[in-house]
XYZ file of C-alpha atoms in Angstrom:
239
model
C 0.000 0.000 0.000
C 2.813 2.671 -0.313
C 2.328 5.953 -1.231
C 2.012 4.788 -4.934
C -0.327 6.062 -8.327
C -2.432 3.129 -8.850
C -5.679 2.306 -7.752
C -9.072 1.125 -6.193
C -11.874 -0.136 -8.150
C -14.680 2.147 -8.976
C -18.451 2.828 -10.951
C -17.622 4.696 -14.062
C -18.836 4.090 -18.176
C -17.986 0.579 -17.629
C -19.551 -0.028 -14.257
C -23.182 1.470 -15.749
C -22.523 -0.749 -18.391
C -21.805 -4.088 -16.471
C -25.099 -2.686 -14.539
C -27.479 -2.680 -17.336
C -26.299 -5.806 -18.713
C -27.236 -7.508 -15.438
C -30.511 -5.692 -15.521
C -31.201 -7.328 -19.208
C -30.059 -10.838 -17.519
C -27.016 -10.338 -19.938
C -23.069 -11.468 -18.831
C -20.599 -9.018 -18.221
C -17.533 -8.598 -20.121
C -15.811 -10.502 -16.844
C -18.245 -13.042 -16.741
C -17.945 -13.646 -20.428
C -14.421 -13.793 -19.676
C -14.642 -16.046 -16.752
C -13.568 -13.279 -14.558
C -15.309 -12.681 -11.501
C -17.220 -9.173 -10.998
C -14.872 -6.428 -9.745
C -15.679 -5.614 -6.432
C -16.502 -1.658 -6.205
C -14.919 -1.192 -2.496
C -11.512 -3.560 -3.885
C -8.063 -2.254 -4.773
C -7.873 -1.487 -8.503
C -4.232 -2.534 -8.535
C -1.656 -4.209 -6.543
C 1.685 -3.495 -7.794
C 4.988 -4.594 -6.049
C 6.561 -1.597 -3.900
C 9.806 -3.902 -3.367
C 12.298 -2.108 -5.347
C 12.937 0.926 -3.348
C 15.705 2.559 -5.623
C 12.725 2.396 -8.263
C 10.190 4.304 -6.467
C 11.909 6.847 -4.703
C 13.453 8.353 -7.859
C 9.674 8.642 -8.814
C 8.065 9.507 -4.998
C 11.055 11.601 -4.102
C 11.273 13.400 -7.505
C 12.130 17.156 -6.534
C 9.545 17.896 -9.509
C 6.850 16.308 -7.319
C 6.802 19.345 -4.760
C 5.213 21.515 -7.202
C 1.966 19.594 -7.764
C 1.684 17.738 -4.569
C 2.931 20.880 -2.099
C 3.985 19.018 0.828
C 4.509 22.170 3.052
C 0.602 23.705 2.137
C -0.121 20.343 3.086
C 1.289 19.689 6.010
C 0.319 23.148 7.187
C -3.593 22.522 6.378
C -3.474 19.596 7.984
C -3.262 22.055 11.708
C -1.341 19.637 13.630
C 0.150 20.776 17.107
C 3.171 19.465 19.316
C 2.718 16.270 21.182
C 0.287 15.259 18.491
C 0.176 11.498 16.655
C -0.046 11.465 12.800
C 0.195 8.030 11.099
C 1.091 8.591 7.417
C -0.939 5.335 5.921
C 1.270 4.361 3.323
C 4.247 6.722 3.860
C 6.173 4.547 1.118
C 9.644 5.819 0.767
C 9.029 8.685 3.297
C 8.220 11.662 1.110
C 6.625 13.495 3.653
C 7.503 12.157 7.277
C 10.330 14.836 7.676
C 7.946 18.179 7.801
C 5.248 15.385 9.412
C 8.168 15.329 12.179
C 8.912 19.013 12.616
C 4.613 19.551 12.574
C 4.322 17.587 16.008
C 7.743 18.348 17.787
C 8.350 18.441 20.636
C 6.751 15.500 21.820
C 4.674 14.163 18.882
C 4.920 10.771 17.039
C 4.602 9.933 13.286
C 3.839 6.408 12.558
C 5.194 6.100 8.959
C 3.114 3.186 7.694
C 3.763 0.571 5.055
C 2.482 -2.829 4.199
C 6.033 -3.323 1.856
C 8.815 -4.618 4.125
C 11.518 -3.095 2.197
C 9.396 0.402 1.859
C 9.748 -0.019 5.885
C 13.486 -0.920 6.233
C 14.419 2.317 4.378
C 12.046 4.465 6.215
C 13.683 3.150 9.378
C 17.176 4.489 7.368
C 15.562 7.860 6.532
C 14.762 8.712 9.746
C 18.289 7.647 10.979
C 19.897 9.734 7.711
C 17.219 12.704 8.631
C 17.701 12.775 12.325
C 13.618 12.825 12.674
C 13.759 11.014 15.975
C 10.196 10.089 16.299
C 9.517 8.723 12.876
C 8.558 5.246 13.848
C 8.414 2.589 11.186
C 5.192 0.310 11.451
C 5.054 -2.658 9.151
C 1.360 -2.982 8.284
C -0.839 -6.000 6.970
C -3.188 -5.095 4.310
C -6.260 -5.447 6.239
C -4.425 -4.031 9.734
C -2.619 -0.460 10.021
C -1.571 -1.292 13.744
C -2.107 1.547 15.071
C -2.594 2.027 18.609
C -6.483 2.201 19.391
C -7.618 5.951 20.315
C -4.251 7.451 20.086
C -3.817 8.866 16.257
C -5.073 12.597 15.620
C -5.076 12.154 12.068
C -4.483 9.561 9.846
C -3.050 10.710 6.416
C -3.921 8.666 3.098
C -1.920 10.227 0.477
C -2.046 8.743 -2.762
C -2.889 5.689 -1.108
C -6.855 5.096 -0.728
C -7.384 3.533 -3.662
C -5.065 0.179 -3.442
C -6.810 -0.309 -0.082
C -9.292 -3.242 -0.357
C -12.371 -3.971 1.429
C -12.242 0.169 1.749
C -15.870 0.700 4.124
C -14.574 -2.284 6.514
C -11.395 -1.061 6.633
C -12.054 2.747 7.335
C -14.614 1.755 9.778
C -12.713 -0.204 11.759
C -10.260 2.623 11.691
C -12.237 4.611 13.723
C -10.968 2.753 16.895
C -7.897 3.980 16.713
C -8.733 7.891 16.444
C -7.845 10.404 19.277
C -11.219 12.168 20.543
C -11.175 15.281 17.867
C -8.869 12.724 15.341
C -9.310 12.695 11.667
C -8.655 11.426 8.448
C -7.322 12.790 5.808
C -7.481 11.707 2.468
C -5.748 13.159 -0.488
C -5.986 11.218 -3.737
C -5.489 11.801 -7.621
C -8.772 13.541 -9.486
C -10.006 10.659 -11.797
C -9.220 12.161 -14.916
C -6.259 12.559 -17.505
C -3.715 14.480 -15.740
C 0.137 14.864 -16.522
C 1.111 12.820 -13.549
C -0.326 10.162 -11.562
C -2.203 6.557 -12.281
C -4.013 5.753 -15.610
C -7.782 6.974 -15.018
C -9.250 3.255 -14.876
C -6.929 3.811 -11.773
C -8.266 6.525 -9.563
C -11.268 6.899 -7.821
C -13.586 9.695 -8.293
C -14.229 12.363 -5.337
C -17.983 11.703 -4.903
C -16.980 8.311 -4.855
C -14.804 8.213 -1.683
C -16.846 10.714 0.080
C -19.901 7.944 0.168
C -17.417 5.061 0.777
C -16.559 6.602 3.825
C -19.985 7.880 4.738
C -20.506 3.949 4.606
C -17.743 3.451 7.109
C -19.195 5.770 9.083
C -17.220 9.299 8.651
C -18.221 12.687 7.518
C -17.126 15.133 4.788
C -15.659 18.058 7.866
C -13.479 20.082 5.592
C -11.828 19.692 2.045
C -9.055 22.151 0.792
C -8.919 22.943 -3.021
C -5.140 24.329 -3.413
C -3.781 21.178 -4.633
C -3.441 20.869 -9.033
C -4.064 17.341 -9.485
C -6.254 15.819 -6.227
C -8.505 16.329 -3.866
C -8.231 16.884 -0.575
C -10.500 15.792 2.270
C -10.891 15.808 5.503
C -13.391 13.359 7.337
C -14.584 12.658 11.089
C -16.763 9.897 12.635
C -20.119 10.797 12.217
C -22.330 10.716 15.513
C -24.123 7.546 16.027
């Protein structure tokens, strides 16, 4: 699940199609194709985040500040010392060094990965960095491990959509908010755009904001300064 630009499965032209071919009691192009149905709340890809020298010339490329503004974005996040951010799928680390600096003194950033090598070299990038309290989590894909009502906000940056099982997994996610915690997720417009996933890819806006009205959060804020995603920021919804 590392930071990455691929995907989560979602309704577009193809989904209305596959709909009204049920609805005629006509097979979809899976079925016809002995695939089973994609499933709407599923990863749309799972690529292999092993080779680390790969992806950091393309997560760490200096060009990448000036569409995906790490300091505006750290900055509307409004985190305070002593705070705990956990950066769900930090992948090579692109932005745990200004997450640092955001909660010091005191604070913790749990840089999260499901890749085992992605985690060995954010354990080295914090040594190389001197960030302190960077801690390295290896994740499962279904578990972030993250210490039950301790995170303030839980970044998803370029992440949500190679998440599976997205409304189970964001609700159980919940349980490990801070009272006042949030989570933010930031994600690639679903459209062509010069950098990021192919389209099939992303996951459209409307999309994610039901998803996680399903797992049981709330649309509290979005911020529209970023070129090429959206940005939103969700809280649990009162039973």
């Amino acid at each position: 699940m590392s930071a990455p630009w691929c995907a989560a499965r979602c309704f577009g032209t193809a989904g209305l199609l596959a709909a009204g071919l049920l609805a005629a009691g006509l097979p979809t192009a899976a079925e016809q194709q002995g695939r089973p149905p994609r499933d709407p709340h599923g990863a749309t890809a799972h690529d292999p985040f092993n080779d680390v020298g790969r992806w950091a010339k393309i997560f760490d490329d200096p060009g990448r500040d000036e569409w995906q503004k790490p300091q505006e974005v750290v900055l509307a996040l409004g985190l305070k010392p002593g705070q705990i951010v956990a950066d769900l799928g930090a992948g090579t680390g692109y932005f745990e060094k200004r997450l640092s600096k955001a909660v010091a003194p005191g604070g913790m950033v749990l840089a999260i990965d499901t890749e085992p090598e992605m985690v060995r070299h954010l354990g080295e990038r914090a040594l190389q960095e001197g960030t302190a309290n960077v801690v390295p989590v290896l994740a499962l894909p279904q578990e972030a491990f993250v210490p039950p009502g301790r995170a303030d906000c839980v970044l998803v940056v370029d992440t949500y959509h190679h998440i599976d099982d997205r409304v189970r997994y964001f609700h159980r996610m919940k349980e490990v908010l801070a009272p006042g915690g949030r989570i933010v997720i930031i994600d690639f417009h679903k459209r062509l755009l010069p950098v990021g996933p192919p389209p099939e890819h992303k996951l459209p806006r409307e999309f994610v904001v039901d998803e996680m009205k399903q797992a049981g959060f709330g649309l509290a804020d979005e911020k529209t300064f970023l070129p090429y995603h959206y940005f939103l920021i969700f809280r649990p919804e009162t039973p």
